Amino acid sequence: MNIYRFQGDAKGRNRCVEHGGLIYAVATADGQDIQEQTRRSLKFLDESLEMAGSDKTRIVQGQIFLADISQKAEMDVVWNEWIGPDWKNWPQRACVGAPLAPGTLVEIVLTAAKT
């Protein structure tokens, strides 16, 4: 099976990778607060998924890392707006507190099926 890599701007990693019908993508973004960073990261992920031939309705797993787990409820507001009300499009999702790079409040990792 082929591995397809989609180049991004960050040195040492790609924007997303597709293999065996699955797309692997990760995003962080700058912003003033957890909601702005989440919103911008999800927009970046939308672009990555589209680039690789998928979309958010095809996400099978999401992992969200928060610098401050007490901000989960604030992040969830943005996530839930983005993922939509139809439970049939919701992925499995984990959300954990983790040390992140300075200034980074959220990092989102997705695995999606290719359309």
Tab-separated table of N, CA and C in Angstrom:
chain	number	residue	atom	x	y	z
A	1	MET	N	0.830	-1.189	0.000
A	1	MET	CA	0.000	0.000	0.000
A	1	MET	C	0.872	1.248	0.000
A	2	ASN	N	0.423	2.225	-0.705
A	2	ASN	CA	1.153	3.491	-0.771
A	2	ASN	C	0.880	4.358	0.445
A	3	ILE	N	1.838	5.176	0.770
A	3	ILE	CA	1.687	6.204	1.802
A	3	ILE	C	1.760	7.545	1.080
A	4	TYR	N	0.740	8.369	1.294
A	4	TYR	CA	0.694	9.691	0.683
A	4	TYR	C	0.896	10.729	1.777
A	5	ARG	N	1.844	11.610	1.560
A	5	ARG	CA	2.181	12.639	2.543
A	5	ARG	C	1.867	14.021	1.960
A	6	PHE	N	1.231	14.843	2.786
A	6	PHE	CA	0.851	16.185	2.372
A	6	PHE	C	1.683	17.168	3.177
A	7	GLN	N	2.582	17.845	2.495
A	7	GLN	CA	3.543	18.724	3.158
A	7	GLN	C	2.863	19.919	3.804
A	8	GLY	N	3.348	20.249	4.985
A	8	GLY	CA	2.880	21.432	5.695
A	8	GLY	C	4.020	22.411	5.881
A	9	ASP	N	3.819	23.364	6.791
A	9	ASP	CA	4.827	24.386	7.035
A	9	ASP	C	5.800	24.023	8.159
A	10	ALA	N	5.404	23.115	9.039
A	10	ALA	CA	6.242	22.771	10.193
A	10	ALA	C	7.358	21.819	9.783
A	11	LYS	N	8.556	22.123	10.213
A	11	LYS	CA	9.703	21.284	9.894
A	11	LYS	C	9.624	19.963	10.658
A	12	GLY	N	9.889	18.878	9.953
A	12	GLY	CA	9.958	17.566	10.586
A	12	GLY	C	8.649	16.803	10.646
A	13	ARG	N	7.571	17.393	10.145
A	13	ARG	CA	6.287	16.681	10.117
A	13	ARG	C	5.464	17.178	8.948
A	14	ASN	N	4.563	16.327	8.504
A	14	ASN	CA	3.681	16.678	7.405
A	14	ASN	C	2.350	17.189	7.922
A	15	ARG	N	1.638	17.855	7.051
A	15	ARG	CA	0.318	18.379	7.417
A	15	ARG	C	-0.642	17.230	7.712
A	16	CYS	N	-0.626	16.203	6.860
A	16	CYS	CA	-1.390	14.981	7.108
A	16	CYS	C	-0.779	13.873	6.262
A	17	VAL	N	-1.164	12.647	6.604
A	17	VAL	CA	-0.655	11.469	5.908
A	17	VAL	C	-1.837	10.534	5.661
A	18	GLU	N	-1.857	9.923	4.474
A	18	GLU	CA	-2.910	8.961	4.146
A	18	GLU	C	-2.277	7.617	3.853
A	19	HIS	N	-2.846	6.566	4.448
A	19	HIS	CA	-2.371	5.212	4.220
A	19	HIS	C	-3.523	4.241	4.467
A	20	GLY	N	-3.698	3.331	3.561
A	20	GLY	CA	-4.705	2.298	3.752
A	20	GLY	C	-6.115	2.832	3.932
A	21	GLY	N	-6.422	3.940	3.286
A	21	GLY	CA	-7.756	4.501	3.380
A	21	GLY	C	-8.015	5.337	4.618
A	22	LEU	N	-6.985	5.531	5.447
A	22	LEU	CA	-7.108	6.368	6.639
A	22	LEU	C	-6.222	7.593	6.514
A	23	ILE	N	-6.705	8.695	7.048
A	23	ILE	CA	-5.972	9.959	7.037
A	23	ILE	C	-5.648	10.330	8.471
A	24	TYR	N	-4.393	10.700	8.691
A	24	TYR	CA	-3.913	11.091	10.021
A	24	TYR	C	-3.537	12.566	9.955
A	25	ALA	N	-4.124	13.352	10.861
A	25	ALA	CA	-3.882	14.796	10.827
A	25	ALA	C	-3.774	15.337	12.246
A	26	VAL	N	-3.009	16.405	12.392
A	26	VAL	CA	-2.848	17.066	13.690
A	26	VAL	C	-2.811	18.568	13.468
A	27	ALA	N	-3.296	19.313	14.464
A	27	ALA	CA	-3.258	20.773	14.325
A	27	ALA	C	-3.156	21.459	15.680
A	28	THR	N	-2.432	22.561	15.664
A	28	THR	CA	-2.429	23.549	16.734
A	28	THR	C	-2.577	24.891	16.038
A	29	ALA	N	-2.920	25.903	16.803
A	29	ALA	CA	-3.036	27.236	16.218
A	29	ALA	C	-2.835	28.257	17.319
A	30	ASP	N	-2.385	29.437	16.919
A	30	ASP	CA	-2.252	30.496	17.912
A	30	ASP	C	-3.622	31.123	18.154
A	31	GLY	N	-3.710	31.874	19.198
A	31	GLY	CA	-4.953	32.536	19.546
A	31	GLY	C	-4.903	33.019	20.984
A	32	GLN	N	-5.823	33.891	21.323
A	32	GLN	CA	-5.826	34.524	22.645
A	32	GLN	C	-6.330	33.609	23.751
A	33	ASP	N	-7.205	32.635	23.400
A	33	ASP	CA	-7.790	31.783	24.432
A	33	ASP	C	-8.074	30.391	23.861
A	34	ILE	N	-8.570	29.508	24.707
A	34	ILE	CA	-8.802	28.116	24.312
A	34	ILE	C	-9.820	28.026	23.169
A	35	GLN	N	-10.841	28.852	23.191
A	35	GLN	CA	-11.849	28.769	22.135
A	35	GLN	C	-11.301	29.235	20.788
A	36	GLU	N	-10.554	30.304	20.786
A	36	GLU	CA	-9.969	30.781	19.530
A	36	GLU	C	-8.963	29.768	18.982
A	37	GLN	N	-8.123	29.212	19.844
A	37	GLN	CA	-7.156	28.212	19.379
A	37	GLN	C	-7.871	26.964	18.863
A	38	THR	N	-8.921	26.546	19.538
A	38	THR	CA	-9.676	25.369	19.091
A	38	THR	C	-10.319	25.640	17.743
A	39	ARG	N	-10.982	26.762	17.609
A	39	ARG	CA	-11.657	27.130	16.358
A	39	ARG	C	-10.662	27.169	15.194
A	40	ARG	N	-9.522	27.770	15.403
A	40	ARG	CA	-8.521	27.877	14.335
A	40	ARG	C	-7.890	26.510	14.014
A	41	SER	N	-7.673	25.700	15.036
A	41	SER	CA	-7.135	24.352	14.803
A	41	SER	C	-8.118	23.509	14.002
A	42	LEU	N	-9.397	23.596	14.321
A	42	LEU	CA	-10.407	22.829	13.595
A	42	LEU	C	-10.534	23.293	12.147
A	43	LYS	N	-10.397	24.572	11.912
A	43	LYS	CA	-10.406	25.088	10.533
A	43	LYS	C	-9.221	24.505	9.755
A	44	PHE	N	-8.057	24.485	10.376
A	44	PHE	CA	-6.863	23.914	9.754
A	44	PHE	C	-7.090	22.425	9.458
A	45	LEU	N	-7.719	21.713	10.398
A	45	LEU	CA	-7.991	20.294	10.194
A	45	LEU	C	-9.001	20.079	9.072
A	46	ASP	N	-10.011	20.933	8.971
A	46	ASP	CA	-10.943	20.851	7.841
A	46	ASP	C	-10.173	20.925	6.520
A	47	GLU	N	-9.243	21.864	6.434
A	47	GLU	CA	-8.445	22.035	5.215
A	47	GLU	C	-7.577	20.806	4.953
A	48	SER	N	-6.971	20.262	5.997
A	48	SER	CA	-6.116	19.076	5.836
A	48	SER	C	-6.924	17.882	5.368
A	49	LEU	N	-8.082	17.661	5.972
A	49	LEU	CA	-8.921	16.529	5.576
A	49	LEU	C	-9.372	16.674	4.126
A	50	GLU	N	-9.778	17.868	3.735
A	50	GLU	CA	-10.199	18.103	2.358
A	50	GLU	C	-9.047	17.834	1.390
A	51	MET	N	-7.865	18.301	1.744
A	51	MET	CA	-6.681	18.099	0.918
A	51	MET	C	-6.425	16.611	0.664
A	52	ALA	N	-6.704	15.792	1.664
A	52	ALA	CA	-6.435	14.357	1.572
A	52	ALA	C	-7.643	13.545	1.107
A	53	GLY	N	-8.757	14.219	0.815
A	53	GLY	CA	-9.914	13.509	0.275
A	53	GLY	C	-10.898	13.031	1.315
A	54	SER	N	-11.109	13.811	2.361
A	54	SER	CA	-12.059	13.430	3.395
A	54	SER	C	-12.715	14.681	3.974
A	55	ASP	N	-13.466	14.502	5.048
A	55	ASP	CA	-14.070	15.625	5.759
A	55	ASP	C	-14.427	15.185	7.177
A	56	LYS	N	-14.935	16.116	7.975
A	56	LYS	CA	-15.167	15.843	9.388
A	56	LYS	C	-16.229	14.776	9.634
A	57	THR	N	-17.087	14.489	8.664
A	57	THR	CA	-18.083	13.427	8.851
A	57	THR	C	-17.455	12.038	8.764
A	58	ARG	N	-16.190	11.972	8.351
A	58	ARG	CA	-15.488	10.691	8.179
A	58	ARG	C	-14.460	10.438	9.288
A	59	ILE	N	-14.437	11.301	10.310
A	59	ILE	CA	-13.492	11.122	11.412
A	59	ILE	C	-13.910	9.901	12.230
A	60	VAL	N	-12.953	9.018	12.485
A	60	VAL	CA	-13.234	7.842	13.305
A	60	VAL	C	-12.692	7.992	14.723
A	61	GLN	N	-11.659	8.793	14.891
A	61	GLN	CA	-11.087	8.985	16.216
A	61	GLN	C	-10.497	10.383	16.346
A	62	GLY	N	-10.718	10.980	17.496
A	62	GLY	CA	-10.121	12.269	17.812
A	62	GLY	C	-9.452	12.210	19.172
A	63	GLN	N	-8.297	12.834	19.264
A	63	GLN	CA	-7.585	12.965	20.539
A	63	GLN	C	-7.296	14.440	20.738
A	64	ILE	N	-7.735	14.953	21.878
A	64	ILE	CA	-7.540	16.368	22.167
A	64	ILE	C	-6.684	16.493	23.417
A	65	PHE	N	-5.606	17.234	23.279
A	65	PHE	CA	-4.694	17.476	24.389
A	65	PHE	C	-4.855	18.924	24.830
A	66	LEU	N	-5.105	19.115	26.107
A	66	LEU	CA	-5.298	20.452	26.663
A	66	LEU	C	-4.205	20.766	27.668
A	67	ALA	N	-3.626	21.951	27.567
A	67	ALA	CA	-2.613	22.381	28.523
A	67	ALA	C	-3.225	22.515	29.918
A	68	ASP	N	-4.516	22.856	29.978
A	68	ASP	CA	-5.237	23.015	31.244
A	68	ASP	C	-6.572	22.290	31.115
A	69	ILE	N	-6.670	21.102	31.690
A	69	ILE	CA	-7.868	20.274	31.543
A	69	ILE	C	-9.116	20.962	32.103
A	70	SER	N	-8.935	21.947	32.963
A	70	SER	CA	-10.102	22.667	33.488
A	70	SER	C	-10.788	23.498	32.398
A	71	GLN	N	-10.153	23.656	31.232
A	71	GLN	CA	-10.746	24.397	30.120
A	71	GLN	C	-11.507	23.496	29.147
A	72	LYS	N	-11.698	22.239	29.519
A	72	LYS	CA	-12.381	21.286	28.635
A	72	LYS	C	-13.777	21.763	28.241
A	73	ALA	N	-14.562	22.247	29.183
A	73	ALA	CA	-15.927	22.687	28.875
A	73	ALA	C	-15.925	23.820	27.849
A	74	GLU	N	-14.987	24.749	27.961
A	74	GLU	CA	-14.886	25.852	26.999
A	74	GLU	C	-14.502	25.332	25.618
A	75	MET	N	-13.585	24.379	25.572
A	75	MET	CA	-13.177	23.784	24.307
A	75	MET	C	-14.348	23.012	23.698
A	76	ASP	N	-15.099	22.280	24.545
A	76	ASP	CA	-16.229	21.481	24.059
A	76	ASP	C	-17.286	22.326	23.355
A	77	VAL	N	-17.493	23.546	23.783
A	77	VAL	CA	-18.462	24.423	23.117
A	77	VAL	C	-18.088	24.570	21.638
A	78	VAL	N	-16.820	24.842	21.378
A	78	VAL	CA	-16.356	25.018	19.996
A	78	VAL	C	-16.383	23.691	19.255
A	79	TRP	N	-15.902	22.621	19.873
A	79	TRP	CA	-15.910	21.286	19.250
A	79	TRP	C	-17.327	20.899	18.842
A	80	ASN	N	-18.289	21.048	19.760
A	80	ASN	CA	-19.660	20.625	19.486
A	80	ASN	C	-20.310	21.446	18.379
A	81	GLU	N	-20.014	22.734	18.306
A	81	GLU	CA	-20.506	23.550	17.182
A	81	GLU	C	-19.934	23.017	15.873
A	82	TRP	N	-18.644	22.689	15.894
A	82	TRP	CA	-17.945	22.247	14.687
A	82	TRP	C	-18.400	20.857	14.242
A	83	ILE	N	-18.499	19.917	15.153
A	83	ILE	CA	-18.804	18.534	14.782
A	83	ILE	C	-20.268	18.361	14.403
A	84	GLY	N	-21.133	19.240	14.892
A	84	GLY	CA	-22.546	19.219	14.505
A	84	GLY	C	-23.407	18.335	15.388
A	85	PRO	N	-24.732	18.437	15.202
A	85	PRO	CA	-25.667	17.751	16.095
A	85	PRO	C	-25.937	16.286	15.760
A	86	ASP	N	-25.550	15.815	14.578
A	86	ASP	CA	-25.880	14.449	14.170
A	86	ASP	C	-24.882	13.450	14.749
A	87	TRP	N	-25.328	12.675	15.723
A	87	TRP	CA	-24.445	11.726	16.405
A	87	TRP	C	-23.839	10.718	15.433
A	88	LYS	N	-24.439	10.521	14.291
A	88	LYS	CA	-23.905	9.562	13.314
A	88	LYS	C	-22.597	10.042	12.704
A	89	ASN	N	-22.256	11.316	12.895
A	89	ASN	CA	-20.990	11.863	12.397
A	89	ASN	C	-19.962	12.055	13.504
A	90	TRP	N	-20.296	11.688	14.722
A	90	TRP	CA	-19.372	11.901	15.838
A	90	TRP	C	-18.330	10.783	15.903
A	91	PRO	N	-17.074	11.145	16.108
A	91	PRO	CA	-16.027	10.128	16.256
A	91	PRO	C	-15.918	9.666	17.712
A	92	GLN	N	-15.140	8.627	17.927
A	92	GLN	CA	-14.656	8.341	19.268
A	92	GLN	C	-13.722	9.482	19.604
A	93	ARG	N	-13.738	9.944	20.848
A	93	ARG	CA	-12.893	11.088	21.182
A	93	ARG	C	-12.402	10.997	22.614
A	94	ALA	N	-11.133	11.297	22.789
A	94	ALA	CA	-10.544	11.394	24.121
A	94	ALA	C	-10.026	12.808	24.305
A	95	CYS	N	-10.089	13.270	25.541
A	95	CYS	CA	-9.593	14.605	25.865
A	95	CYS	C	-8.786	14.474	27.151
A	96	VAL	N	-7.510	14.855	27.071
A	96	VAL	CA	-6.632	14.693	28.229
A	96	VAL	C	-5.822	15.962	28.485
A	97	GLY	N	-5.444	16.151	29.712
A	97	GLY	CA	-4.542	17.233	30.061
A	97	GLY	C	-3.113	16.798	29.799
A	98	ALA	N	-2.325	17.671	29.219
A	98	ALA	CA	-0.942	17.333	28.879
A	98	ALA	C	-0.109	18.604	28.776
A	99	PRO	N	1.155	18.529	29.154
A	99	PRO	CA	2.036	19.683	28.934
A	99	PRO	C	2.193	19.907	27.429
A	100	LEU	N	1.996	21.133	26.992
A	100	LEU	CA	2.135	21.481	25.572
A	100	LEU	C	3.189	22.569	25.426
A	101	ALA	N	3.554	22.853	24.198
A	101	ALA	CA	4.533	23.906	23.924
A	101	ALA	C	4.046	25.235	24.510
A	102	PRO	N	4.952	26.099	24.895
A	102	PRO	CA	4.558	27.394	25.449
A	102	PRO	C	3.582	28.143	24.529
A	103	GLY	N	2.505	28.634	25.108
A	103	GLY	CA	1.496	29.366	24.355
A	103	GLY	C	0.449	28.494	23.688
A	104	THR	N	0.696	27.190	23.610
A	104	THR	CA	-0.265	26.279	22.995
A	104	THR	C	-1.220	25.772	24.072
A	105	LEU	N	-2.507	25.996	23.866
A	105	LEU	CA	-3.521	25.576	24.831
A	105	LEU	C	-4.212	24.282	24.429
A	106	VAL	N	-4.199	23.985	23.112
A	106	VAL	CA	-4.887	22.794	22.608
A	106	VAL	C	-4.137	22.233	21.403
A	107	GLU	N	-4.080	20.910	21.344
A	107	GLU	CA	-3.554	20.202	20.169
A	107	GLU	C	-4.534	19.103	19.852
A	108	ILE	N	-4.928	19.005	18.580
A	108	ILE	CA	-5.963	18.063	18.168
A	108	ILE	C	-5.391	17.087	17.144
A	109	VAL	N	-5.583	15.801	17.402
A	109	VAL	CA	-5.118	14.729	16.529
A	109	VAL	C	-6.338	13.972	16.030
A	110	LEU	N	-6.453	13.815	14.704
A	110	LEU	CA	-7.606	13.133	14.113
A	110	LEU	C	-7.154	11.998	13.219
A	111	THR	N	-7.990	10.954	13.176
A	111	THR	CA	-7.881	9.880	12.204
A	111	THR	C	-9.222	9.826	11.481
A	112	ALA	N	-9.187	9.895	10.156
A	112	ALA	CA	-10.416	9.917	9.368
A	112	ALA	C	-10.317	8.918	8.216
A	113	ALA	N	-11.467	8.407	7.813
A	113	ALA	CA	-11.535	7.544	6.647
A	113	ALA	C	-11.573	8.411	5.390
A	114	LYS	N	-10.917	7.937	4.363
A	114	LYS	CA	-10.946	8.640	3.075
A	114	LYS	C	-12.340	8.452	2.474
A	115	THR	N	-12.842	9.481	1.798
A	115	THR	CA	-14.182	9.359	1.193
A	115	THR	C	-14.138	8.553	-0.072
